[in-house]
Amino acid sequence: MILFDAVHKRYPGGREALVDVSFELARGEMSFLTGHSGAGKSTILKLVALLERPSRGRVVVNGTDVSTVRRRGVPAFRRQVGMVFQDHKLLSDRPVFDNVALPLAISGTPRRDLDKRVRAALDQVGLLGREQGFPQELSAGEQQRVGIARAIIARPPVLIADEPTGNLDPDLAMEVMSLFRRLNEVGVTVLVATHDIHLIDRLGTRRIHIEGGRMADGSDDGAS
Amino acid sequence: MARPDQASSRGSRRTFGQWLETWVEWHAQALLSSLGKLLRQPMGSALTIIVIGLGLALPGALHLVLVNAEQVTENIGRSVQLSVFLAPGTEASQAKALQQRLEDRNDVLEAKLVSPEEGLEDFRSVEGFAEALSALEDNPLPWAITLRPTHGLDAPELTEALAAELREIEQVDLVQVDTDWVRRLASILDLLRRAIEGAALALGIGVVAVAGNTIRLDINARRDEIEVVKLVGGSDAYVRRPFLYGGFWYGLGGGLLAWLLLWGASWTLAGPVEILATDYGSAFRLLGPDALAATATLLGGPLLGWLGAWWSSSYHLRQIEPKP
Ligand SMILES: Nc1ncnc2c1ncn2[C@@H]1O[C@H](COP(=O)(O)OP(=O)(O)OP(=O)(O)O)[C@@H](O)[C@H]1O
Ligand SMILES: [Mg+2]
């Protein structure tokens, strides 16, 4: 489902952010992505969502080699990848409802289905009843959860999340991770970048560890 | 939570009718929300609409001038008249015979004989001439024949040929064709028509540019939003839609304003023009915006606005790529 084959990434003018990264996540598999700040976790996720392109090597997502995706094909490609961003990326001048409904609006879902699905998605992140609020009126953790609701509402086959629990207390963090686990159990492929070692230990999920842009030895210990 | 593959297969099972319904829903939503955005920044929108409105009203006004000027020339008449003055001393019988001969020609519709006495009467009725004429002992006027040829103003060469032929006749002293000024007016109107076409083209391009520039500013103001929409997979068409509708609204606003301006101007001028025309004994009435002017402003406005938005957005939206 997600395949990295000898991937290198060098940002323009920068040093190599990824060096020879190879791993594979099967359909319906879940893995954490760990590593120090600046290790290259976000870079891996950006390659999966085609926000960046690899400098060398092959990235295949949901059967599509990203090198075959032309500019015009990028939006359709991205719609199969739900993404939770490190800095939320919400529309500040739109209410929570519109933010969460955005992927459905983009794919032309009948409007009468919107209400039900937005409420269902918000319910899953514990924010039911906050549809009319604006992002600035929410705490950092609440904004993060709105971002998660937006990432899952269109039921994409691949879900990637960058520090989705960074601003959450341990209970909420556990709840969000459980949500990802539940999605994973119904077939969604999930890749989550996180610093939260405690949580990973408790969940006992597969873990890909990056150090200075390289796969750390023995990090990828297969499925749990 | 449903399995993702279930979700996508349900999507493909939608009938065309449902697809169309959804399409209309989302487009209507985009149309209205872009109008809402416009109304929430009334100052900026008003400026754009005024500039577009003036750009559309100017060629419209020139067009109205043209239409009215054409109406004036039409009132003057499409017919040509030739005055044939016979040599002094021509006998009444000779004049009568000539008139008969001319009237029998194929290219003459009507030939009317004017005796020296009738001619004098005509002059008397003209203000200011009466006194001057009473000072004369003899009637200085010759016999005359006024001719109306079968052809109209549109065939000046036929008129000229006829006049030349008449001049060859022995008894004829002078042939006057009074069509030069009409011809001159016609060529002025023709020039005006070309000027309007040129102005309409130039101002049309101006309207497209104004709409395009406003849309460029709108795009810049909503850069963050565009980035987010692209991040979650919004297609180029989806990202562009609200801006195209924005251009449409600017154009429609400008078109309505232009039409109001034209209508207001002709309404204001109609009264004074009527008084003036009546003074000159004319039945001329000012014509307001015709179907062409109304269509050009009310349809052309939105079309040009859309075009400007399309042009501007194809260039500027491409430059915004999400950089997370
Ligand atoms: N847009 C960019 N241009 C140039 N260099 C970049 C860019 N984004 C990231 N980098 C560099 O690539 C390396 C990896 O960055 P990345 O964001 O993937 O790290 P990370 O593991 O997500 O760190 P963090 O845990 O702090 O989010 C860093 O050295 C960073 O400076
Ligand atoms: Mg990061």
Coordinates of C-alpha atoms and ligand atoms in Angstrom, one line a residue:
Chain A
M1 CA 0.0 0.0 0.0
I2 CA 2.9 2.3 0.9
L3 CA 6.2 1.3 -0.6
F4 CA 9.5 3.2 -0.3
D5 CA 12.3 1.8 -2.4
A6 CA 15.7 3.3 -1.9
V7 CA 14.3 6.8 -1.6
H8 CA 16.5 9.9 -1.4
K9 CA 15.2 13.4 -0.8
R10 CA 17.3 16.5 -1.1
Y11 CA 15.5 19.8 -0.6
P12 CA 16.6 22.6 -2.9
G13 CA 19.8 24.1 -1.4
G14 CA 19.6 21.8 1.6
R15 CA 21.4 18.7 2.7
E16 CA 19.9 15.3 2.2
A17 CA 16.8 14.9 4.3
L18 CA 16.3 11.3 3.4
V19 CA 19.0 8.8 2.5
D20 CA 18.2 5.4 1.0
V21 CA 14.9 4.9 2.9
S22 CA 13.1 1.6 2.1
F23 CA 10.1 0.1 3.8
E24 CA 6.7 -1.3 2.9
L25 CA 3.4 -1.0 4.6
A26 CA 0.9 -3.6 3.4
R27 CA -2.8 -2.8 2.8
G28 CA -4.5 -2.4 6.1
E29 CA -1.2 -2.2 8.1
M30 CA -0.4 0.4 10.7
S31 CA 3.0 1.8 11.7
F32 CA 4.5 4.5 13.7
L33 CA 7.3 6.7 12.4
T34 CA 9.7 7.8 15.1
G35 CA 12.9 9.8 15.2
H36 CA 14.4 13.0 16.6
S37 CA 13.3 16.4 15.4
G38 CA 14.7 16.9 12.0
A39 CA 15.2 13.2 11.3
G40 CA 12.9 13.3 8.3
K41 CA 9.6 12.0 9.5
S42 CA 7.5 14.9 8.0
T43 CA 9.5 14.5 4.8
I44 CA 8.4 10.8 4.4
L45 CA 4.8 11.8 5.0
K46 CA 5.0 14.6 2.4
L47 CA 6.3 12.2 -0.1
V48 CA 3.3 9.9 0.5
A49 CA 0.9 12.8 0.0
L50 CA 2.9 14.1 -3.0
L51 CA 3.5 17.4 -1.3
E52 CA 7.1 16.7 -2.3
R53 CA 8.6 14.4 -4.9
P54 CA 11.5 12.0 -4.2
S55 CA 14.9 13.0 -5.6
R56 CA 15.8 9.4 -6.2
G57 CA 14.1 6.0 -5.6
R58 CA 10.5 4.9 -5.9
V59 CA 7.5 5.8 -3.9
V60 CA 4.3 3.8 -4.5
V61 CA 1.0 4.6 -2.8
N62 CA -2.1 2.6 -3.2
G63 CA -0.7 1.0 -6.4
T64 CA 0.4 4.3 -8.0
D65 CA 4.0 5.1 -8.5
V66 CA 4.2 8.8 -7.7
S67 CA 6.6 9.4 -10.6
T68 CA 3.7 8.6 -13.0
V69 CA 1.4 11.3 -11.5
R70 CA 1.4 14.5 -13.5
R71 CA 0.5 17.9 -12.2
R72 CA -3.2 17.5 -13.2
G73 CA -3.4 14.1 -11.5
V74 CA -2.1 15.3 -8.1
P75 CA -5.5 16.4 -6.6
A76 CA -7.1 13.0 -7.4
F77 CA -4.0 11.2 -6.0
R78 CA -4.2 13.3 -2.8
R79 CA -7.8 12.5 -2.3
Q80 CA -7.0 8.9 -1.5
V81 CA -4.6 10.0 1.2
G82 CA -6.1 11.5 4.4
M83 CA -3.5 13.7 6.0
V84 CA -3.3 15.2 9.5
F85 CA -0.8 18.1 9.5
Q86 CA 1.6 19.0 12.2
D87 CA 0.2 22.6 12.1
H88 CA -3.4 21.6 11.5
K89 CA -3.9 23.7 8.2
L90 CA -7.4 24.7 9.0
L91 CA -9.4 27.4 7.2
S92 CA -9.5 30.1 9.9
D93 CA -12.4 32.1 8.4
R94 CA -14.7 29.0 8.1
P95 CA -16.6 27.3 10.8
V96 CA -15.6 23.8 12.0
F97 CA -18.4 22.3 9.9
D98 CA -17.0 23.7 6.6
N99 CA -13.5 22.7 7.5
V100 CA -14.4 19.1 8.2
A101 CA -16.7 18.9 5.2
L102 CA -14.1 20.3 2.8
P103 CA -12.9 16.9 1.4
L104 CA -16.6 16.0 0.7
A105 CA -17.2 19.3 -1.0
I106 CA -14.1 18.7 -3.1
S107 CA -15.3 15.3 -4.3
G108 CA -18.8 16.5 -4.9
T109 CA -20.7 14.5 -2.3
P110 CA -24.5 15.2 -2.2
R111 CA -25.1 18.0 0.2
R112 CA -27.9 16.2 2.1
D113 CA -25.3 13.6 3.2
L114 CA -23.0 16.3 4.6
D115 CA -24.6 17.0 8.0
K116 CA -24.7 13.4 9.0
R117 CA -21.1 12.6 8.0
V118 CA -19.7 15.8 9.5
R119 CA -21.4 15.0 12.8
A120 CA -20.2 11.4 12.6
A121 CA -16.6 12.5 12.0
L122 CA -16.7 15.1 14.8
D123 CA -18.2 12.5 17.1
Q124 CA -15.2 10.2 16.6
V125 CA -12.8 12.9 17.7
G126 CA -15.0 14.0 20.6
L127 CA -16.1 17.3 19.2
L128 CA -19.8 16.8 18.5
G129 CA -21.7 20.0 18.9
R130 CA -18.8 22.3 18.0
E131 CA -19.7 22.5 14.3
Q132 CA -20.5 26.2 14.3
G133 CA -17.3 27.3 16.2
F134 CA -14.4 28.9 14.4
P135 CA -10.8 27.4 14.6
Q136 CA -9.5 30.4 16.6
E137 CA -12.1 29.7 19.3
L138 CA -10.7 26.2 19.8
S139 CA -7.7 25.1 21.8
A140 CA -4.7 23.7 20.0
G141 CA -5.8 20.1 20.9
E142 CA -9.3 20.8 19.6
Q143 CA -7.9 22.2 16.4
Q144 CA -5.8 19.1 16.0
R145 CA -8.9 17.0 16.4
V146 CA -10.8 19.0 13.8
G147 CA -7.8 18.3 11.5
I148 CA -8.2 14.6 12.2
A149 CA -12.0 14.7 11.6
R150 CA -11.2 16.3 8.2
A151 CA -8.6 13.6 7.4
I152 CA -11.0 10.7 8.0
I153 CA -14.4 12.1 6.8
A154 CA -13.9 11.1 3.1
R155 CA -12.8 7.5 4.2
P156 CA -9.5 7.5 2.3
P157 CA -7.7 4.1 2.0
V158 CA -4.5 5.7 3.3
L159 CA -4.3 7.9 6.4
I160 CA -1.1 9.7 7.4
A161 CA -0.7 11.8 10.5
D162 CA 2.1 14.1 11.5
E163 CA 2.3 14.5 15.3
P164 CA -1.5 14.1 15.7
T165 CA -1.2 13.9 19.5
G166 CA 1.3 16.7 20.0
N167 CA -1.1 19.0 21.8
L168 CA -3.2 16.4 23.5
D169 CA -3.2 15.2 27.1
P170 CA -2.5 11.5 27.6
D171 CA -6.1 10.5 27.8
L172 CA -7.1 12.3 24.6
A173 CA -3.9 11.1 22.9
M174 CA -4.8 7.5 23.8
E175 CA -8.3 8.1 22.4
V176 CA -7.0 9.5 19.1
M177 CA -4.6 6.6 18.7
S178 CA -7.4 4.1 19.5
L179 CA -9.4 5.8 16.7
F180 CA -6.5 5.3 14.3
R181 CA -6.4 1.6 15.4
R182 CA -10.2 1.2 14.8
L183 CA -9.8 2.8 11.3
N184 CA -6.9 0.4 10.7
E185 CA -9.0 -2.5 11.8
V186 CA -11.5 -1.7 9.1
G187 CA -8.8 -1.7 6.4
V188 CA -7.3 1.7 6.4
T189 CA -3.5 1.8 6.0
V190 CA -2.2 4.2 8.7
L191 CA 1.2 5.8 9.1
V192 CA 1.7 8.1 12.1
A193 CA 4.8 10.2 12.9
T194 CA 5.1 10.8 16.6
H195 CA 7.5 11.5 19.5
D196 CA 5.2 9.9 22.0
I197 CA 7.2 6.8 22.9
H198 CA 5.0 5.9 25.9
L199 CA 2.0 5.6 23.6
I200 CA 3.8 3.5 21.1
D201 CA 5.0 1.2 23.8
R202 CA 1.5 0.8 25.2
L203 CA 0.0 0.1 21.7
G204 CA 2.8 -2.2 20.7
T205 CA 2.4 -1.4 17.0
R206 CA 5.0 -1.7 14.3
R207 CA 7.5 1.1 14.3
I208 CA 9.8 2.6 11.7
H209 CA 12.6 4.6 13.2
I210 CA 14.5 7.3 11.3
E211 CA 17.8 8.8 12.4
G212 CA 19.3 11.6 10.4
G213 CA 17.3 10.7 7.3
R214 CA 18.3 7.0 7.4
M215 CA 16.5 4.0 8.5
A216 CA 17.8 3.1 11.9
D217 CA 19.2 -0.4 12.3
G218 CA 16.6 -3.0 13.5
S219 CA 13.9 -0.3 13.8
D220 CA 11.6 -1.9 11.3
D221 CA 10.7 -5.0 13.3
G222 CA 7.8 -6.0 11.1
A223 CA 4.1 -6.1 12.2
S224 CA 3.3 -6.5 15.8
Chain B
M1 CA -17.1 3.4 10.0
A2 CA -17.5 1.8 6.5
R3 CA -14.6 0.2 4.7
P4 CA -13.0 2.6 2.3
D5 CA -13.6 0.4 -0.7
Q6 CA -17.3 0.3 0.1
A7 CA -17.3 4.1 0.1
S8 CA -15.7 4.3 -3.3
S9 CA -17.9 1.7 -4.9
R10 CA -21.0 3.5 -3.6
G11 CA -19.7 6.6 -5.3
S12 CA -19.5 4.9 -8.7
R13 CA -23.0 3.6 -8.4
R14 CA -24.5 7.1 -8.5
T15 CA -26.8 7.6 -11.4
F16 CA -26.3 10.5 -13.9
G17 CA -29.4 12.2 -12.4
Q18 CA -27.9 12.1 -8.9
W19 CA -24.6 13.2 -10.2
L20 CA -26.2 16.2 -12.0
E21 CA -28.2 17.1 -9.0
T22 CA -25.0 17.2 -6.8
W23 CA -23.2 19.1 -9.5
V24 CA -25.9 21.8 -9.6
E25 CA -26.0 21.9 -5.8
W26 CA -22.3 22.6 -5.4
H27 CA -22.2 25.1 -8.3
A28 CA -25.2 27.0 -6.9
Q29 CA -23.4 27.0 -3.5
A30 CA -20.2 28.3 -5.1
L31 CA -22.2 30.9 -7.0
L32 CA -23.9 32.2 -3.9
S33 CA -20.9 32.1 -1.6
S34 CA -18.8 34.1 -4.2
L35 CA -21.6 36.7 -4.2
G36 CA -21.5 36.7 -0.4
K37 CA -17.8 37.3 -0.4
L38 CA -18.3 40.2 -2.9
L39 CA -20.9 41.8 -0.7
R40 CA -18.8 41.4 2.4
Q41 CA -16.1 43.7 0.9
P42 CA -18.5 46.3 -0.6
M43 CA -15.9 49.1 -1.1
G44 CA -13.5 47.0 -3.2
S45 CA -16.3 45.4 -5.2
A46 CA -18.0 48.7 -5.8
L47 CA -14.9 50.2 -7.3
T48 CA -14.4 47.3 -9.7
I49 CA -18.1 47.3 -10.6
I50 CA -18.0 51.1 -11.3
V51 CA -14.9 50.8 -13.6
I52 CA -16.4 47.9 -15.5
G53 CA -19.8 49.7 -15.7
L54 CA -18.2 52.8 -17.2
G55 CA -16.2 50.6 -19.6
L56 CA -19.4 49.1 -20.8
A57 CA -21.4 52.3 -20.8
L58 CA -19.1 54.3 -22.9
P59 CA -19.4 52.2 -26.1
G60 CA -23.1 51.8 -25.3
A61 CA -23.5 55.6 -25.2
L62 CA -21.7 56.1 -28.5
H63 CA -23.9 53.4 -29.9
L64 CA -27.0 55.4 -28.8
V65 CA -25.6 58.5 -30.4
L66 CA -25.2 56.6 -33.6
V67 CA -28.7 55.0 -33.5
N68 CA -30.3 58.5 -32.9
A69 CA -28.2 60.1 -35.6
E70 CA -29.3 57.4 -38.1
Q71 CA -32.8 58.1 -37.1
V72 CA -32.3 61.7 -38.0
T73 CA -31.0 61.0 -41.4
E74 CA -33.9 58.6 -41.9
N75 CA -36.3 61.3 -41.1
I76 CA -34.7 63.6 -43.7
G77 CA -35.7 61.0 -46.2
R78 CA -34.1 58.4 -48.3
S79 CA -35.2 60.1 -51.5
V80 CA -33.1 62.3 -53.7
Q81 CA -34.4 65.5 -55.3
L82 CA -33.0 67.2 -58.3
S83 CA -33.9 70.8 -59.1
V84 CA -33.8 71.5 -62.9
F85 CA -33.8 75.2 -63.7
L86 CA -34.7 76.1 -67.3
A87 CA -33.1 78.9 -69.3
P88 CA -34.7 82.3 -68.8
G89 CA -37.2 83.0 -71.5
T90 CA -38.3 79.4 -71.9
E91 CA -42.0 79.3 -72.9
A92 CA -44.6 77.7 -70.7
S93 CA -45.4 75.2 -73.5
Q94 CA -41.8 74.2 -73.8
A95 CA -41.5 73.7 -70.1
K96 CA -44.6 71.6 -70.0
A97 CA -43.3 69.4 -72.9
L98 CA -40.0 68.9 -71.1
Q99 CA -41.7 68.0 -67.9
Q100 CA -43.8 65.4 -69.8
R101 CA -40.6 64.0 -71.4
L102 CA -38.8 63.7 -68.1
E103 CA -41.8 62.1 -66.4
D104 CA -41.9 59.4 -69.0
R105 CA -38.3 58.3 -68.3
N106 CA -37.9 55.0 -66.5
D107 CA -35.5 56.4 -63.9
V108 CA -37.8 59.2 -62.9
L109 CA -40.5 58.7 -60.4
E110 CA -42.1 62.1 -60.5
A111 CA -41.4 65.4 -62.2
K112 CA -43.2 68.4 -61.0
L113 CA -43.4 71.7 -62.9
V114 CA -42.8 74.9 -61.0
S115 CA -43.8 78.1 -62.7
P116 CA -41.9 81.3 -62.0
E117 CA -45.0 82.5 -60.1
E118 CA -45.2 79.4 -57.9
G119 CA -41.5 79.7 -57.2
L120 CA -42.0 83.3 -56.1
E121 CA -44.8 82.3 -53.8
D122 CA -42.6 79.7 -52.2
F123 CA -40.0 82.3 -51.5
R124 CA -42.6 84.7 -50.1
S125 CA -43.7 82.2 -47.5
V126 CA -40.1 82.1 -46.2
E127 CA -39.7 84.5 -43.4
G128 CA -37.6 87.6 -44.3
F129 CA -37.8 87.1 -48.0
A130 CA -41.1 88.8 -48.6
E131 CA -39.8 92.4 -48.3
A132 CA -36.8 91.7 -50.4
L133 CA -38.9 90.3 -53.1
S134 CA -41.4 93.1 -53.1
A135 CA -38.6 95.4 -54.0
L136 CA -38.2 93.6 -57.3
E137 CA -40.1 94.8 -60.4
D138 CA -39.9 91.7 -62.5
N139 CA -40.0 88.1 -61.4
P140 CA -36.4 86.9 -61.8
L141 CA -37.2 83.2 -61.5
P142 CA -37.2 80.8 -64.4
W143 CA -39.4 77.8 -65.0
A144 CA -38.2 74.9 -63.0
I145 CA -38.8 71.2 -62.7
T146 CA -38.3 69.2 -59.5
L147 CA -37.4 65.6 -60.1
R148 CA -37.6 62.6 -57.9
P149 CA -35.6 59.7 -59.4
T150 CA -36.5 56.1 -58.7
H151 CA -33.3 55.3 -57.0
G152 CA -32.4 56.6 -53.5
L153 CA -29.5 58.1 -51.6
D154 CA -27.7 54.8 -51.7
A155 CA -26.9 55.1 -55.5
P156 CA -25.2 58.5 -55.8
E157 CA -23.6 57.5 -59.1
L158 CA -27.0 57.0 -60.8
T159 CA -28.1 60.5 -59.5
E160 CA -24.9 61.9 -61.0
A161 CA -25.5 60.2 -64.3
L162 CA -29.0 61.5 -64.5
A163 CA -27.9 65.0 -63.6
A164 CA -25.2 64.9 -66.3
E165 CA -27.8 63.8 -68.8
L166 CA -30.2 66.6 -67.8
R167 CA -27.5 69.2 -68.2
E168 CA -27.1 68.2 -71.9
I169 CA -30.7 69.2 -72.6
E170 CA -30.9 72.5 -74.5
Q171 CA -33.4 74.4 -72.4
V172 CA -31.8 73.4 -69.1
D173 CA -29.8 76.1 -67.5
L174 CA -28.8 74.6 -64.2
V175 CA -29.2 71.2 -62.4
Q176 CA -28.9 71.1 -58.7
V177 CA -28.4 67.9 -56.7
D178 CA -28.6 68.5 -53.1
T179 CA -27.2 65.2 -51.8
D180 CA -23.7 66.2 -50.9
W181 CA -24.3 67.0 -47.3
V182 CA -26.3 63.8 -46.8
R183 CA -23.5 61.9 -48.2
R184 CA -21.1 63.6 -45.9
L185 CA -23.3 62.9 -42.9
A186 CA -23.5 59.2 -44.0
S187 CA -19.7 59.0 -44.1
I188 CA -19.4 60.7 -40.7
L189 CA -21.9 58.1 -39.3
D190 CA -19.8 55.4 -40.9
L191 CA -16.7 56.7 -39.3
L192 CA -18.6 56.9 -35.9
R193 CA -19.6 53.3 -36.4
R194 CA -16.0 52.2 -36.9
A195 CA -14.9 54.3 -33.9
I196 CA -17.5 52.6 -31.8
E197 CA -16.3 49.2 -32.9
G198 CA -12.8 50.1 -32.0
A199 CA -13.8 51.6 -28.7
A200 CA -15.9 48.6 -27.8
L201 CA -13.0 46.3 -28.6
A202 CA -10.5 48.4 -26.5
L203 CA -12.9 48.9 -23.6
G204 CA -13.9 45.2 -23.7
I205 CA -10.2 44.3 -23.3
G206 CA -10.1 46.9 -20.5
V207 CA -13.1 45.3 -18.7
V208 CA -11.4 41.9 -19.0
A209 CA -8.2 43.3 -17.6
V210 CA -10.0 45.1 -14.7
A211 CA -11.9 41.9 -13.8
G212 CA -8.7 39.9 -14.1
N213 CA -6.8 42.2 -11.8
T214 CA -9.5 42.2 -9.2
I215 CA -9.5 38.4 -9.3
R216 CA -5.7 38.4 -8.9
L217 CA -6.1 40.5 -5.7
D218 CA -8.8 38.1 -4.5
I219 CA -6.6 35.2 -5.2
N220 CA -3.7 36.8 -3.2
A221 CA -6.0 37.6 -0.3
R222 CA -7.1 34.0 -0.2
R223 CA -3.7 32.3 -0.7
D224 CA -3.8 30.4 2.6
E225 CA -7.3 29.0 1.8
I226 CA -6.2 28.0 -1.7
E227 CA -3.2 26.2 -0.2
V228 CA -5.3 24.2 2.2
V229 CA -7.8 23.3 -0.4
K230 CA -5.0 22.0 -2.7
L231 CA -3.5 20.2 0.3
V232 CA -6.6 18.1 0.8
G233 CA -6.9 17.3 -2.9
G234 CA -9.0 20.1 -4.4
S235 CA -8.7 20.0 -8.2
D236 CA -7.8 23.0 -10.3
A237 CA -11.4 23.3 -11.4
Y238 CA -12.6 23.2 -7.8
V239 CA -10.1 25.8 -6.6
R240 CA -10.9 28.0 -9.6
R241 CA -14.7 27.9 -9.4
P242 CA -15.4 30.6 -6.8
F243 CA -13.1 33.0 -8.7
L244 CA -14.8 32.4 -12.0
Y245 CA -18.1 33.1 -10.3
G246 CA -16.6 36.1 -8.7
G247 CA -15.7 37.5 -12.2
F248 CA -19.2 36.7 -13.3
W249 CA -20.7 38.8 -10.5
Y250 CA -18.3 41.7 -11.1
G251 CA -19.3 41.6 -14.8
L252 CA -23.0 41.4 -14.1
G253 CA -22.8 44.2 -11.6
G254 CA -20.9 46.3 -14.1
G255 CA -23.4 45.4 -16.9
L256 CA -26.3 46.4 -14.7
L257 CA -24.7 49.7 -13.8
A258 CA -23.9 50.4 -17.5
W259 CA -27.5 49.7 -18.5
L260 CA -28.8 51.9 -15.7
L261 CA -26.4 54.7 -16.9
L262 CA -27.5 54.5 -20.5
W263 CA -31.2 54.3 -19.5
G264 CA -30.8 57.2 -17.1
A265 CA -28.9 59.3 -19.6
S266 CA -31.5 58.9 -22.3
W267 CA -34.3 59.4 -19.9
T268 CA -32.8 62.7 -18.7
L269 CA -32.1 63.9 -22.2
A270 CA -35.5 62.8 -23.7
G271 CA -37.4 65.8 -22.4
P272 CA -35.0 68.5 -23.6
V273 CA -34.5 66.8 -27.0
E274 CA -38.3 66.6 -27.5
I275 CA -38.7 70.3 -26.8
L276 CA -35.8 71.1 -29.2
A277 CA -37.2 68.8 -31.9
T278 CA -40.7 70.4 -31.6
D279 CA -39.2 73.8 -32.0
Y280 CA -37.7 72.6 -35.3
G281 CA -41.1 71.1 -36.3
S282 CA -39.6 67.6 -36.2
A283 CA -41.3 64.5 -34.9
F284 CA -37.9 63.2 -33.8
R285 CA -37.9 61.5 -30.4
L286 CA -34.8 60.3 -28.6
L287 CA -34.4 56.5 -28.6
G288 CA -33.3 54.8 -25.3
P289 CA -31.1 51.8 -25.0
D290 CA -32.1 49.3 -27.7
A291 CA -32.0 45.5 -27.6
L292 CA -28.5 45.5 -28.8
A293 CA -27.2 47.9 -26.1
A294 CA -29.1 46.0 -23.4
T295 CA -27.8 42.6 -24.6
A296 CA -24.3 43.9 -24.9
T297 CA -24.2 45.3 -21.4
L298 CA -26.2 42.7 -19.5
L299 CA -24.7 39.6 -21.3
G300 CA -21.4 41.1 -22.4
G301 CA -20.6 42.3 -18.8
P302 CA -20.8 38.9 -17.1
L303 CA -19.1 37.2 -20.1
L304 CA -16.1 39.6 -20.0
G305 CA -15.9 39.4 -16.2
W306 CA -15.8 35.6 -16.5
L307 CA -13.2 35.8 -19.2
G308 CA -11.0 38.1 -17.0
A309 CA -11.3 35.8 -14.1
W310 CA -10.5 32.7 -16.2
W311 CA -7.5 34.4 -17.7
S312 CA -6.2 35.7 -14.3
S313 CA -6.9 32.5 -12.4
S314 CA -5.3 30.2 -14.9
Y315 CA -2.1 32.1 -14.4
H316 CA -2.2 32.9 -10.7
L317 CA -3.7 29.8 -9.2
R318 CA -0.9 27.7 -10.9
Q319 CA 1.6 29.6 -8.9
I320 CA 0.1 28.7 -5.5
E321 CA 1.4 25.3 -4.5
P322 CA 1.0 24.1 -0.9
K323 CA 4.4 24.4 0.9
P324 CA 3.8 22.7 4.3
Ligands
LIG1 N1 11.0 22.8 2.8 C1 12.3 22.4 3.2 N2 13.4 23.0 2.6 C2 14.6 22.7 3.0 N3 14.9 21.8 4.0 C3 13.9 21.2 4.6 C4 12.5 21.5 4.2 N4 11.7 20.8 5.0 C5 12.5 20.1 5.8 N5 13.8 20.3 5.6 C6 15.0 19.7 6.2 O1 14.8 18.3 6.1 C7 15.2 17.7 7.3 C8 14.1 16.8 7.8 O2 12.9 17.6 8.1 P1 11.5 17.0 8.6 O3 10.6 18.1 8.6 O4 11.2 15.8 7.7 O5 11.9 16.5 10.0 P2 10.9 15.9 11.1 O6 11.5 14.5 11.4 O7 9.5 16.0 10.7 O8 11.2 16.8 12.4 P3 10.1 17.3 13.5 O9 10.0 16.1 14.5 O10 10.8 18.5 14.2 O11 8.9 17.6 12.8 C9 15.5 18.8 8.3 O12 16.9 18.9 8.3 C10 15.0 20.0 7.7 O13 15.8 21.1 8.0
MG2 MG 7.9 17.0 11.3

